[in-house]
Coordinates of C-alpha atoms and ligand atoms in Angstrom, one line a residue:
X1 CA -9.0 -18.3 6.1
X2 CA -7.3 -15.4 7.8
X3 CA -7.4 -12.4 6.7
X4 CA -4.2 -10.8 6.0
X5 CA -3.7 -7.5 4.9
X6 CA -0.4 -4.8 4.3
X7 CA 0.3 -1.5 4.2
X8 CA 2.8 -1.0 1.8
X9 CA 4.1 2.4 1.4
X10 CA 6.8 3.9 -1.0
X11 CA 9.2 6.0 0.7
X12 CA 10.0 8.5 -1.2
X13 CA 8.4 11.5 0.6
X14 CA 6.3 12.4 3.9
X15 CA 3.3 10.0 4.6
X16 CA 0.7 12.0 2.5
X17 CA -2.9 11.8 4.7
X18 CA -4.3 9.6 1.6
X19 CA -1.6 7.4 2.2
X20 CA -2.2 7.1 6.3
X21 CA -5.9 6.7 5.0
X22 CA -4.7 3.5 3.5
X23 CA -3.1 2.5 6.2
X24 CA -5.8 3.1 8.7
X25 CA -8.5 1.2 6.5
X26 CA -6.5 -1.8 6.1
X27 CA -5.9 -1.9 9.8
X28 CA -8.9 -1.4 10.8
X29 CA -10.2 -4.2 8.2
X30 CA -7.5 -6.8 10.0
X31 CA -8.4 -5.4 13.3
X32 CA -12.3 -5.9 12.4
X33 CA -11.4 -9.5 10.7
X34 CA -9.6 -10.8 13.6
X35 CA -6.9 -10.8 10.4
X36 CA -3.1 -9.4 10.2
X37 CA -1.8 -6.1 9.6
X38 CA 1.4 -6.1 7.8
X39 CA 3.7 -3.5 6.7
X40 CA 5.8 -3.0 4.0
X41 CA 8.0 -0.3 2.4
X42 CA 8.7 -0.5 -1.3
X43 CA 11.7 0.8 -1.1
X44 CA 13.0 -0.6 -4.9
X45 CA 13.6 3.4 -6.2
X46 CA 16.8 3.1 -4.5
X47 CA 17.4 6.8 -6.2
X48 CA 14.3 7.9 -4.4
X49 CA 13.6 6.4 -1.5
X50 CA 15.3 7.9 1.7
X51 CA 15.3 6.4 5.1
X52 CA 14.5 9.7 6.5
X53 CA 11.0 9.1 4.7
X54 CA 10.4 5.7 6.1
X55 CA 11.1 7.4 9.5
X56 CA 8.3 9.5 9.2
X57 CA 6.4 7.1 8.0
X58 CA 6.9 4.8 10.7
X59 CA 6.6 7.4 13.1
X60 CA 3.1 8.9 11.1
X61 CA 1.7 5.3 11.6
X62 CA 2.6 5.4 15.3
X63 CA 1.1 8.9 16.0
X64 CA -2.1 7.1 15.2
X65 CA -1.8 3.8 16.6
X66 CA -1.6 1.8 14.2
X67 CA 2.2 0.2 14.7
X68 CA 0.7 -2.9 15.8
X69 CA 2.2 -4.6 13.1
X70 CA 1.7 -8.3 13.4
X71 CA 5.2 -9.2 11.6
X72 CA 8.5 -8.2 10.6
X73 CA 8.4 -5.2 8.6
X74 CA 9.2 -6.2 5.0
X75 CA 11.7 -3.9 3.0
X76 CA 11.1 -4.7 -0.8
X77 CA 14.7 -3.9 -1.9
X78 CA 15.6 -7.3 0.1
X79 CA 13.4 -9.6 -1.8
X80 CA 15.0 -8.5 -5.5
X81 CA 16.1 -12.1 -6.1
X82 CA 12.7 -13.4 -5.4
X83 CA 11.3 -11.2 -7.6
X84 CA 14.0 -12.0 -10.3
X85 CA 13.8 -15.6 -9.9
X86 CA 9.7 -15.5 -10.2
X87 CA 10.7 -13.8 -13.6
X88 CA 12.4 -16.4 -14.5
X89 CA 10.6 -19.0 -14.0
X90 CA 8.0 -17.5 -15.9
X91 CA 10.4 -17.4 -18.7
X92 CA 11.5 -21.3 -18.2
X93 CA 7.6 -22.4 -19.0
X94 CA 7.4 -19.7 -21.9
X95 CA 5.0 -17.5 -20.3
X96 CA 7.5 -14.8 -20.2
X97 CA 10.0 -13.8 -22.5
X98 CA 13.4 -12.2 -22.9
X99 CA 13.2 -9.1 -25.1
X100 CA 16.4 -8.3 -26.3
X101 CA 15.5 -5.2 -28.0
X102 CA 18.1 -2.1 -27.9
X103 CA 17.7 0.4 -25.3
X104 CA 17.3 2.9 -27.5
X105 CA 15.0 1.8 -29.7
X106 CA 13.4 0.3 -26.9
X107 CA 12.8 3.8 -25.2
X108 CA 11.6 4.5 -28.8
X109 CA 9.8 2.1 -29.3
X110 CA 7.4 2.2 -26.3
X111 CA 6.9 6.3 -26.9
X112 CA 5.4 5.1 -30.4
X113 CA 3.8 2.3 -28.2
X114 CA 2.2 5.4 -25.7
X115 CA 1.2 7.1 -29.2
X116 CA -0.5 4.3 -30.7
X117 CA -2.2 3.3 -27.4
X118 CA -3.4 7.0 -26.8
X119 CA -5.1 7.0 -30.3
X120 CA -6.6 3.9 -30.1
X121 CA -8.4 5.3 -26.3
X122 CA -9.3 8.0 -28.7
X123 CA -10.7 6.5 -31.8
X124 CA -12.1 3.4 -29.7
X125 CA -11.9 0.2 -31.5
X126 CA -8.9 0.5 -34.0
X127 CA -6.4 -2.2 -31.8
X128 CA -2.6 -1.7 -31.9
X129 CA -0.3 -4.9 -32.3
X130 CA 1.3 -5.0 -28.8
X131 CA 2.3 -8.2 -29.5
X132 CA 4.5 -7.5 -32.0
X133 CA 7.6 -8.1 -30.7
X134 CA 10.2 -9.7 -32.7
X135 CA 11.4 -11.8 -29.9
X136 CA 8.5 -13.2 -28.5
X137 CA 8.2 -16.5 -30.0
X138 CA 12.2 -16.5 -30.5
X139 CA 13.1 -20.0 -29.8
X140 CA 14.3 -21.3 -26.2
X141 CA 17.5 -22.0 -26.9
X142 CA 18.5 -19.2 -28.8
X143 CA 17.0 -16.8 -26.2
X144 CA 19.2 -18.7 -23.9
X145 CA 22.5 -18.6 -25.7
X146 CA 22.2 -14.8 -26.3
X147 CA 21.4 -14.0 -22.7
X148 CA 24.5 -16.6 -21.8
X149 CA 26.7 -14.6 -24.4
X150 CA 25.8 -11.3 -22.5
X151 CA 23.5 -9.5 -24.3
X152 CA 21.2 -7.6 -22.5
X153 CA 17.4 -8.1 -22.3
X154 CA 14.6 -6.9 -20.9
X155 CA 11.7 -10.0 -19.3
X156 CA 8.5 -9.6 -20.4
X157 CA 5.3 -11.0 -19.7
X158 CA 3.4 -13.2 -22.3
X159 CA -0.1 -12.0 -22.6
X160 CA -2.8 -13.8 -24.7
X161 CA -4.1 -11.7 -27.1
X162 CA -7.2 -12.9 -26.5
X163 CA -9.6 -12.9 -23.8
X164 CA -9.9 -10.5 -20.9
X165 CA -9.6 -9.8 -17.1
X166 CA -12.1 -9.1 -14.8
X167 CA -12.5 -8.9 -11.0
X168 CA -14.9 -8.0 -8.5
X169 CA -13.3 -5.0 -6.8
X170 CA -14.8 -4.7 -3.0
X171 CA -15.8 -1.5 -3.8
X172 CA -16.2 -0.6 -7.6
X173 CA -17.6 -3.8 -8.4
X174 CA -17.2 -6.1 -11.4
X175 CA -14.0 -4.6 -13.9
X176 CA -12.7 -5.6 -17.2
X177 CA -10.5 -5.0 -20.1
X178 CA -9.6 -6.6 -22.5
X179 CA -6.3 -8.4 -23.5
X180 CA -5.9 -6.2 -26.8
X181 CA -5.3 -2.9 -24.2
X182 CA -2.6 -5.1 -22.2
X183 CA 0.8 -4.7 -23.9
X184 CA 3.4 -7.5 -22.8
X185 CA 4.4 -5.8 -20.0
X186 CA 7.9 -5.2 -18.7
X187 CA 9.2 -7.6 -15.6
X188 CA 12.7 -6.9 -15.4
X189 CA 14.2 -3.9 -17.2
X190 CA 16.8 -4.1 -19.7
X191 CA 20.5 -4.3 -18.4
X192 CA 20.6 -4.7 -14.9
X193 CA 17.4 -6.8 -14.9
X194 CA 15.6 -4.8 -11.6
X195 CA 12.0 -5.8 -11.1
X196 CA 9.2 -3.5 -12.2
X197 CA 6.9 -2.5 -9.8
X198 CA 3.7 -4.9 -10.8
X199 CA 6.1 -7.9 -10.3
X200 CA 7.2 -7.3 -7.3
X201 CA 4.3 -6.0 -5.7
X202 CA 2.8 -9.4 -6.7
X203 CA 5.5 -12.0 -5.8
X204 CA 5.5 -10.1 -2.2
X205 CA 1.8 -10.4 -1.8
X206 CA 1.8 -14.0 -2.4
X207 CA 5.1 -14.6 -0.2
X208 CA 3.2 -12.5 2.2
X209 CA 0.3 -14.4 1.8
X210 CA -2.1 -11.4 1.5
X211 CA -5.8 -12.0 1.1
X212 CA -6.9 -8.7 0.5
X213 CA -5.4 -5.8 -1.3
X214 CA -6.4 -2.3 0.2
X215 CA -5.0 0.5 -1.9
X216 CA -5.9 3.7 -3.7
X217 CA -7.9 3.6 -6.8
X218 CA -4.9 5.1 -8.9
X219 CA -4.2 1.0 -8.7
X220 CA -6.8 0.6 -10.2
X221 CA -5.9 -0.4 -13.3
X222 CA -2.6 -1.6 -12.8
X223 CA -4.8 -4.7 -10.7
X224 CA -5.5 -5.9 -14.3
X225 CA -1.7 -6.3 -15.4
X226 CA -1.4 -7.8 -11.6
X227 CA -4.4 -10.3 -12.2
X228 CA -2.0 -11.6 -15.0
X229 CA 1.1 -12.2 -13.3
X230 CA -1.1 -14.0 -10.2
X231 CA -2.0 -16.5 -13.2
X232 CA 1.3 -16.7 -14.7
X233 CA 2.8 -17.8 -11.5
X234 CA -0.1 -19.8 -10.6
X235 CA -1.3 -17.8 -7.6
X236 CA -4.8 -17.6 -5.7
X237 CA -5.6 -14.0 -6.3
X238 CA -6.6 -11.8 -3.6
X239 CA -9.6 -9.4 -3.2
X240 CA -9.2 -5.6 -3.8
X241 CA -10.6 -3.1 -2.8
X242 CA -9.2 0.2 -4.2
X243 CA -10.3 3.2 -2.0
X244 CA -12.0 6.5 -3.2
X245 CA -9.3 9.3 -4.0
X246 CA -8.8 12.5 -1.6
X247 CA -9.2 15.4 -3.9
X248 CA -9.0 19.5 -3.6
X249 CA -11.2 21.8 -3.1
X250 CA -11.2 22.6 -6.9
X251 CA -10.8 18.2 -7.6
X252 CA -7.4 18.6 -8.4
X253 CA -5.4 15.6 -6.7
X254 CA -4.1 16.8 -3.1
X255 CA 0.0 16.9 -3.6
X256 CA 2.5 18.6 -1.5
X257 CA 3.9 19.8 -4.3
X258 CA 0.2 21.8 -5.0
X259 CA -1.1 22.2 -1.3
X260 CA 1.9 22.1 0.9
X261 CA 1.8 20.9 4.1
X262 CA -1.6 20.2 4.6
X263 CA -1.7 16.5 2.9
X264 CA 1.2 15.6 5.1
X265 CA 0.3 13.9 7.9
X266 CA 3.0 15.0 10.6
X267 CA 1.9 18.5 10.1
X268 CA -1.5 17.3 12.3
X269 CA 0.9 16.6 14.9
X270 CA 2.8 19.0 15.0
X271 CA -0.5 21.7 14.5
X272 CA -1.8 20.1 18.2
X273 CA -4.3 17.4 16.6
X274 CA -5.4 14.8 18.9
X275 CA -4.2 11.2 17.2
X276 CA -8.1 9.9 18.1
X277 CA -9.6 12.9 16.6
X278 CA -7.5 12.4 13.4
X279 CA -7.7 8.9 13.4
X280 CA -11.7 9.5 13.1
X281 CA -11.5 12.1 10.9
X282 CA -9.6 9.9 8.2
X283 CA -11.2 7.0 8.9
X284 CA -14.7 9.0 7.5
X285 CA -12.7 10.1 4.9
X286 CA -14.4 8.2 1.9
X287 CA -16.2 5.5 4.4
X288 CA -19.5 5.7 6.6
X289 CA -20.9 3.3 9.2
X290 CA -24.1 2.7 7.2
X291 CA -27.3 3.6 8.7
X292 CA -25.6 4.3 12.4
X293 CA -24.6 7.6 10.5
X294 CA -22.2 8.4 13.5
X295 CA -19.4 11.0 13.3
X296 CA -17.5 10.7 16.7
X297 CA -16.5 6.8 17.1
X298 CA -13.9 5.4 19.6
X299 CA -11.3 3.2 18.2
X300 CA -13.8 0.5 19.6
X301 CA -16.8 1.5 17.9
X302 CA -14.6 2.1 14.6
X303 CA -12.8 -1.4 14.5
X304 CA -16.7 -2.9 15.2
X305 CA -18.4 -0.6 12.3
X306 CA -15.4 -0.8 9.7
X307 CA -16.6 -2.8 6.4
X308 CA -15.3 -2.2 3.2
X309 CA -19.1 -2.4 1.6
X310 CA -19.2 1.1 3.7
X311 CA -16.4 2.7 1.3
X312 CA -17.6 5.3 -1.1
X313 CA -17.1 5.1 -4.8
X314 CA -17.0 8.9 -4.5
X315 CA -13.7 10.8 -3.9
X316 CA -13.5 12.4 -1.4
X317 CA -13.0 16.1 -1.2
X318 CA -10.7 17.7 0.8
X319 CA -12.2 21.5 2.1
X320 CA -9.4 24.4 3.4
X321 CA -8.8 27.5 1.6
X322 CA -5.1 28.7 1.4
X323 CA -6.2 32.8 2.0
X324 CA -7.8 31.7 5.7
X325 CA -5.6 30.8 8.2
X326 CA -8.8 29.5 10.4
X327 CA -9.6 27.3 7.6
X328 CA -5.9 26.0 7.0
X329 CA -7.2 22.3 7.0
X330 CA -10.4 20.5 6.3
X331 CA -13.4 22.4 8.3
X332 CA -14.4 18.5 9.6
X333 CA -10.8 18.2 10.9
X334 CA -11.1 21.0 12.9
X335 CA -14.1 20.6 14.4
X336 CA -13.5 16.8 15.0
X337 CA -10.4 17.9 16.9
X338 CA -12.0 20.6 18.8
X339 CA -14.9 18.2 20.1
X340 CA -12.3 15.9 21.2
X341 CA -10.5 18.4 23.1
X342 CA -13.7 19.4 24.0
X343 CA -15.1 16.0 25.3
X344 CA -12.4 13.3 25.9
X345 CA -11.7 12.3 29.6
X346 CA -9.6 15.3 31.2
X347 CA -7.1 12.7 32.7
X348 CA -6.4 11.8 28.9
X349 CA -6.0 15.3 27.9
X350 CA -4.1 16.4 30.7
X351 CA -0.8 14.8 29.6
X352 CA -1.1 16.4 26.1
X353 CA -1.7 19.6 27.6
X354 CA 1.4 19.7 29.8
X355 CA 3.6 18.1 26.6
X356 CA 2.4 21.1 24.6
X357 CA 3.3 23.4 27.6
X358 CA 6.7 21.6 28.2
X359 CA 7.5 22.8 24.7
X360 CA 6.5 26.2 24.9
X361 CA 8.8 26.4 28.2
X362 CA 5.6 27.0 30.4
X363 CA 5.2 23.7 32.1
X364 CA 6.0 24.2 35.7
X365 CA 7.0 21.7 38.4
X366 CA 4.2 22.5 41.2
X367 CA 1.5 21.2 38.5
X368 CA 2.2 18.6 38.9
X369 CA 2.4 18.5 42.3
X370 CA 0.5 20.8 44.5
X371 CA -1.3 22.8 41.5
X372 CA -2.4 19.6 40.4
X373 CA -6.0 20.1 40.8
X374 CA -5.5 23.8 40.2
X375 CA -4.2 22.6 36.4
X376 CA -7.3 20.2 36.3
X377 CA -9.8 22.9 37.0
X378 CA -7.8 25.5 34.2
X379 CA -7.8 22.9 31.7
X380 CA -11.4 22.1 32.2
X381 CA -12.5 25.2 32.0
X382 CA -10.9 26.8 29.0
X383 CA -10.5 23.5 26.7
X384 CA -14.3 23.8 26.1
X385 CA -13.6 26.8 23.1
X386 CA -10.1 24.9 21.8
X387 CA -9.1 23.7 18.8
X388 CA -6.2 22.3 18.9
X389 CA -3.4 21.7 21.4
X390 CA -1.5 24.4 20.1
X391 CA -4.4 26.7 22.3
X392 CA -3.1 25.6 25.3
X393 CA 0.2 28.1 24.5
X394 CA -1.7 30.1 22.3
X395 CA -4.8 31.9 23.3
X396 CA -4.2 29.8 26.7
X397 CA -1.3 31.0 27.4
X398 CA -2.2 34.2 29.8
X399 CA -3.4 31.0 32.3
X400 CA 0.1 29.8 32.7
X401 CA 2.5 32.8 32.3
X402 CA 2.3 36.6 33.2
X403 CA 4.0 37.2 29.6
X404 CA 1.1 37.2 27.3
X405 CA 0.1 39.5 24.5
X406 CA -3.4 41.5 24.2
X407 CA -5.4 40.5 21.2
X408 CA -5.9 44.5 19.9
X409 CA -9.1 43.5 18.7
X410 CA -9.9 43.0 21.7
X411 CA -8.4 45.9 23.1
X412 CA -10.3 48.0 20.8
X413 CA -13.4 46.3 21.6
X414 CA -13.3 45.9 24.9
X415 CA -11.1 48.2 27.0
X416 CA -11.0 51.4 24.3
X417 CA -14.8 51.1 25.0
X418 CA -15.2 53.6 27.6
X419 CA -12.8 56.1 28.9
X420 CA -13.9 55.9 32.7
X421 CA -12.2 52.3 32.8
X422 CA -8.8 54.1 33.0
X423 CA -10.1 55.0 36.6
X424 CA -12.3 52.1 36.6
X425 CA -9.7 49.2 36.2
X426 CA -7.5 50.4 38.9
X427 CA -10.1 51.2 41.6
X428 CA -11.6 47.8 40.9
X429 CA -8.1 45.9 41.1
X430 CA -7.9 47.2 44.9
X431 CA -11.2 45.9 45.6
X432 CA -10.1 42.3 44.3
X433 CA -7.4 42.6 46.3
X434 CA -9.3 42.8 49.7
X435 CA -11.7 39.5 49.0
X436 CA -11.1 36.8 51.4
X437 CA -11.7 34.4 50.3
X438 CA -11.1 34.5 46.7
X439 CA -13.3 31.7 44.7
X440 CA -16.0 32.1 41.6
X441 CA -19.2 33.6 43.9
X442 CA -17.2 35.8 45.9
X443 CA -15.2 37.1 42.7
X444 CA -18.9 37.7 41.1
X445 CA -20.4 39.6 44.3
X446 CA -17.5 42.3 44.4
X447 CA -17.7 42.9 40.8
X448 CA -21.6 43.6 40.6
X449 CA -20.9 45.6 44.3
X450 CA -18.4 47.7 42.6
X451 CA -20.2 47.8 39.4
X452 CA -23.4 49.1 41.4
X453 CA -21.7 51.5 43.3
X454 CA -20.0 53.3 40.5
X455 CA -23.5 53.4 38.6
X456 CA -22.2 51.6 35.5
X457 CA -22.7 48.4 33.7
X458 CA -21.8 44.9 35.2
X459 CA -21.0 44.1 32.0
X460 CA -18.4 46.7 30.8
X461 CA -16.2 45.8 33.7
X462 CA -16.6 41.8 32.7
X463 CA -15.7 42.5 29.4
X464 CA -12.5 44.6 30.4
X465 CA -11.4 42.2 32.9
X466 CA -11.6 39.3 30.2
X467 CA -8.7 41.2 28.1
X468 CA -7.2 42.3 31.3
X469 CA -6.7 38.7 32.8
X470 CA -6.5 36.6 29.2
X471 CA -6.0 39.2 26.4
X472 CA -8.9 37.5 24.5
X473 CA -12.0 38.9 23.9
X474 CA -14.2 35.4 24.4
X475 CA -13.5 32.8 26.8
X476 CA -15.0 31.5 29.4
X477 CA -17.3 32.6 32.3
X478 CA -14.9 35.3 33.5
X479 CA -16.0 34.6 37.3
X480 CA -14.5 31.0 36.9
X481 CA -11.7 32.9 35.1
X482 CA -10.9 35.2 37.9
X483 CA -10.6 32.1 40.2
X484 CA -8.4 30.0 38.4
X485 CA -6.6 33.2 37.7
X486 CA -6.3 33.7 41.2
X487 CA -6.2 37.0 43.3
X488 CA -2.8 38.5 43.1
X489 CA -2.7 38.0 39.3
X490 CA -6.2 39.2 39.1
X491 CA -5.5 42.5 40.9
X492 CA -2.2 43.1 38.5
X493 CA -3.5 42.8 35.4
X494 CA -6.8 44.6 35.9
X495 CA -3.8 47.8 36.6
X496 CA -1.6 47.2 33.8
X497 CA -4.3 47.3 31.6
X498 CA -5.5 50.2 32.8
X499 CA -2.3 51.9 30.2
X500 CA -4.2 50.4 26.7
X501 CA -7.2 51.9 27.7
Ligands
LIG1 N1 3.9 1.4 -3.1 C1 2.7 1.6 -3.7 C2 2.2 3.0 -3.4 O1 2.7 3.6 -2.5 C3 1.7 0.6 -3.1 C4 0.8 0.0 -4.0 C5 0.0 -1.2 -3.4 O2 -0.5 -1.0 -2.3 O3 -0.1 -2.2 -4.1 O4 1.3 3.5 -4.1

């Protein structure tokens, strides 16, 4: 049997990063399984659902490579006859029913419904009715002349009171309820006879052919009213696997409305993430490779590892603080991000690094040209402290344009330090100038010659000339810095600094 799997996402919003954790699990599953990754978008809240939303959806899925879809995307909203028809049948063999209830009452009816049911979840045992609805066992022909004569109805579905459900969820294991907790739940609604959600997410699945259901555990207990309609309809039922939920720091769920950008998974692109980086970050988000206990995996070693016995019953928990701008995301996140910057072949960094400088207007022709292997050697060097790509432009950005601010921490620190580098700074960018040639050891000699000869620290004019050339107070080895820097730029900014000090 071939494993077939979807990803079927509403779009009513941004791709939230529980969602794309969805998506990445069941395509890595189909990828691992030699299966099919399908996609799609239930887009039956036709007042909700935008196509700006399944945009970014579609374009959050690409960001991490996982558009490989092996067929036609699906849109829900097309298949509403389907879905109507399956009702129907369902009422033709009298395992569905049409409720022709009032709205109103209706609407009434299933708040007193909600009551009851809460109470009896409180005072376990005491079972409500839900089966007493006065149309249930109306008979067939009369529930066919008044839905002929027009009056409106509602389809539900039959369920025994008796008996039970149960399935072995991939990874909660063996789940049950009983019948009695099941009311006859809704199909088509009243009046304009639209599909409810649990149909058609079932008559797709089997049209789809799905074999394994891959969702979040807030599904979880709609599976059991699913389980049903598979019967009804006479369906193989799939596996499912619900996956852990992605929680606050407090354990509060992670919404937009509640954390803001952070669960939405554009914002990762747009804040200089790496796709790879994120891609491994979410795929250890509520799953581990067994006993390998890796944390950096390639895309190979993920699709090879990926088993859904390695998914956690444990939500997941989701650690940034809203007060710290360096912890703005998920410390993991971060540091996944940075090691990839940190570690993934320079020639597949290198075209990141010139989109993010393209869009801060500081890409320049000639690297990539005859500065090529000057822009190799820069963004070798300084990627080894980044973060994100957003570095590049940010505390980067003194490597690729003279217009670049001084960190006043590290003004304070470093250049307010001692008064003599007013005199210092200048005598010593007249020195740089007259090295020939200009590379890391002869950079280092002059400085420890000057540094010698005025009788002061090697050090103080290092740390000087690192906010001088960069306006950071860390970086690199600031001999490989005054190279890539280069002589001429060198010389400059160790004078204009001279002013803050
Ligand atoms: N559209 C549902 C959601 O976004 C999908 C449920 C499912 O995967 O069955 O939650």
């Amino acid at each position: 049997m071939t494993v077939r799997v979807r990803f079927a996402p509403s779009p009513t919003g941004y791709l939230h990063i529980g969602a794309a954790r969805t998506a990445l699990f069941n395509w890595l599953y189909a990828r691992k399984e030699g299966g099919k990754f399908l996609l799609r978008v239930e887009d039956t809240d036709l007042q909700r659902s935008t196509d700006e939303s399944t945009r970014s959806i579609l374009e959050g899925l690409a960001w991490l490579g996982i558009s490989d879809y092996d067929e036609e995307i699906v849109f829900q909203s097309q298949s509403a006859d389907k879905h109507r028809e399956a009702a129907a049948r369902l009422v033709r063999e009298g395992k569905a029913y049409r409720d022709f209830t009032p709205k109103g009452e209706r609407a009434d009816s299933n708040v007193k419904q909600e009551i009851a049911e809460r109470a009896r979840a409180q005072s376990e045992g005491s079972g409500t009715d839900h089966r007493a609805n006065p149309y249930r066992d109306l008979p067939p022909e009369e529930s066919e002349r008044r839905a002929a004569a027009g009056e409106p109805y509602a389809v539900r579905l039959k369920v025994s009171p008796e008996g039970r459900t149960s399935f072995a969820d991939a990874v909660y294991g063996e789940q049950t309820r009983d019948h009695s907790e099941i009311e006859d739940l809704v199909l088509l609604r009243s009046g304009d006879l639209s599909p409810l959600y649990n149909l058609s997410v079932v008559v797709d699945d089997i049209e789809m052919g799905i074999t394994h259901v891959i969702r979040g555990q807030d599904h979880l207990t709609n599976t059991h009213k699913q389980i049903l309609i598979y019967e009804a309809l006479g369906a193989r039922v799939p596996v499912f696997a619900h996956l852990p939920l992605i929680l606050a720091p407090n354990k509060a769920k992670l919404s937009k409305r509640k954390h803001g950008e952070v669960v939405s998974l554009t914002t990762y692109r747009d804040r200089g993430f790496i796709p790879a980086a994120f891609r491994n970050y979410l795929a250890l988000l509520g799953w581990s490779p067994g006993e390998e206990n890796k944390e950096l995996m390639s895309l190979e070693e993920l699709k090879s590892l990926f088993s859904l016995e390695g998914v956690h019953r444990s939500n997941a928990v989701f650690n940034f603080s809203d007060s710290d701008p360096r912890q703005w995301t998920d410390q993991k996140a971060l540091w996944m991000n940075a090691e990839y910057v940190r570690t993934m072949p320079l020639e597949e960094l290198l075209p990141m690094a010139r989109g993010e400088l393209e869009s801060a207007g500081l890409w320049r022709p000639e690297y990539g040209a005859e500065r090529a292997d000057w822009l190799g050697r820069t963004v070798e060097l300084i990627r080894q402290r980044f973060i994100t790509l957003k570095d590049f432009t940010g505390q980067g950005r003194a490597y690729f344009s003279d217009e670049f601010e001084l960190d006043p921490a590290a003004v304070a620190k470093n250049l307010k330090k001692d008064a003599a580098l007013g005199e210092l700074l200048p005598a010593l960018a007249e020195r740089v100038e007259a090295v020939e040639p200009w590379n890391v050891e002869t950079a280092e000699h002059a400085l420890r010659a000057f540094a010698e000869e005025r009788g002061v620290k090697a050090g103080l004019l290092i740390n000087a000339s690192r906010t001088a050339l960069t306006g950071q107070a860390v970086g690199p080895s600031m001999f490989d810095v005054f190279e890539v820097v280069g002589r001429e730029r060198s010389a400059a900014r160790l004078r204009s600094a001279a002013q803050f000090v």
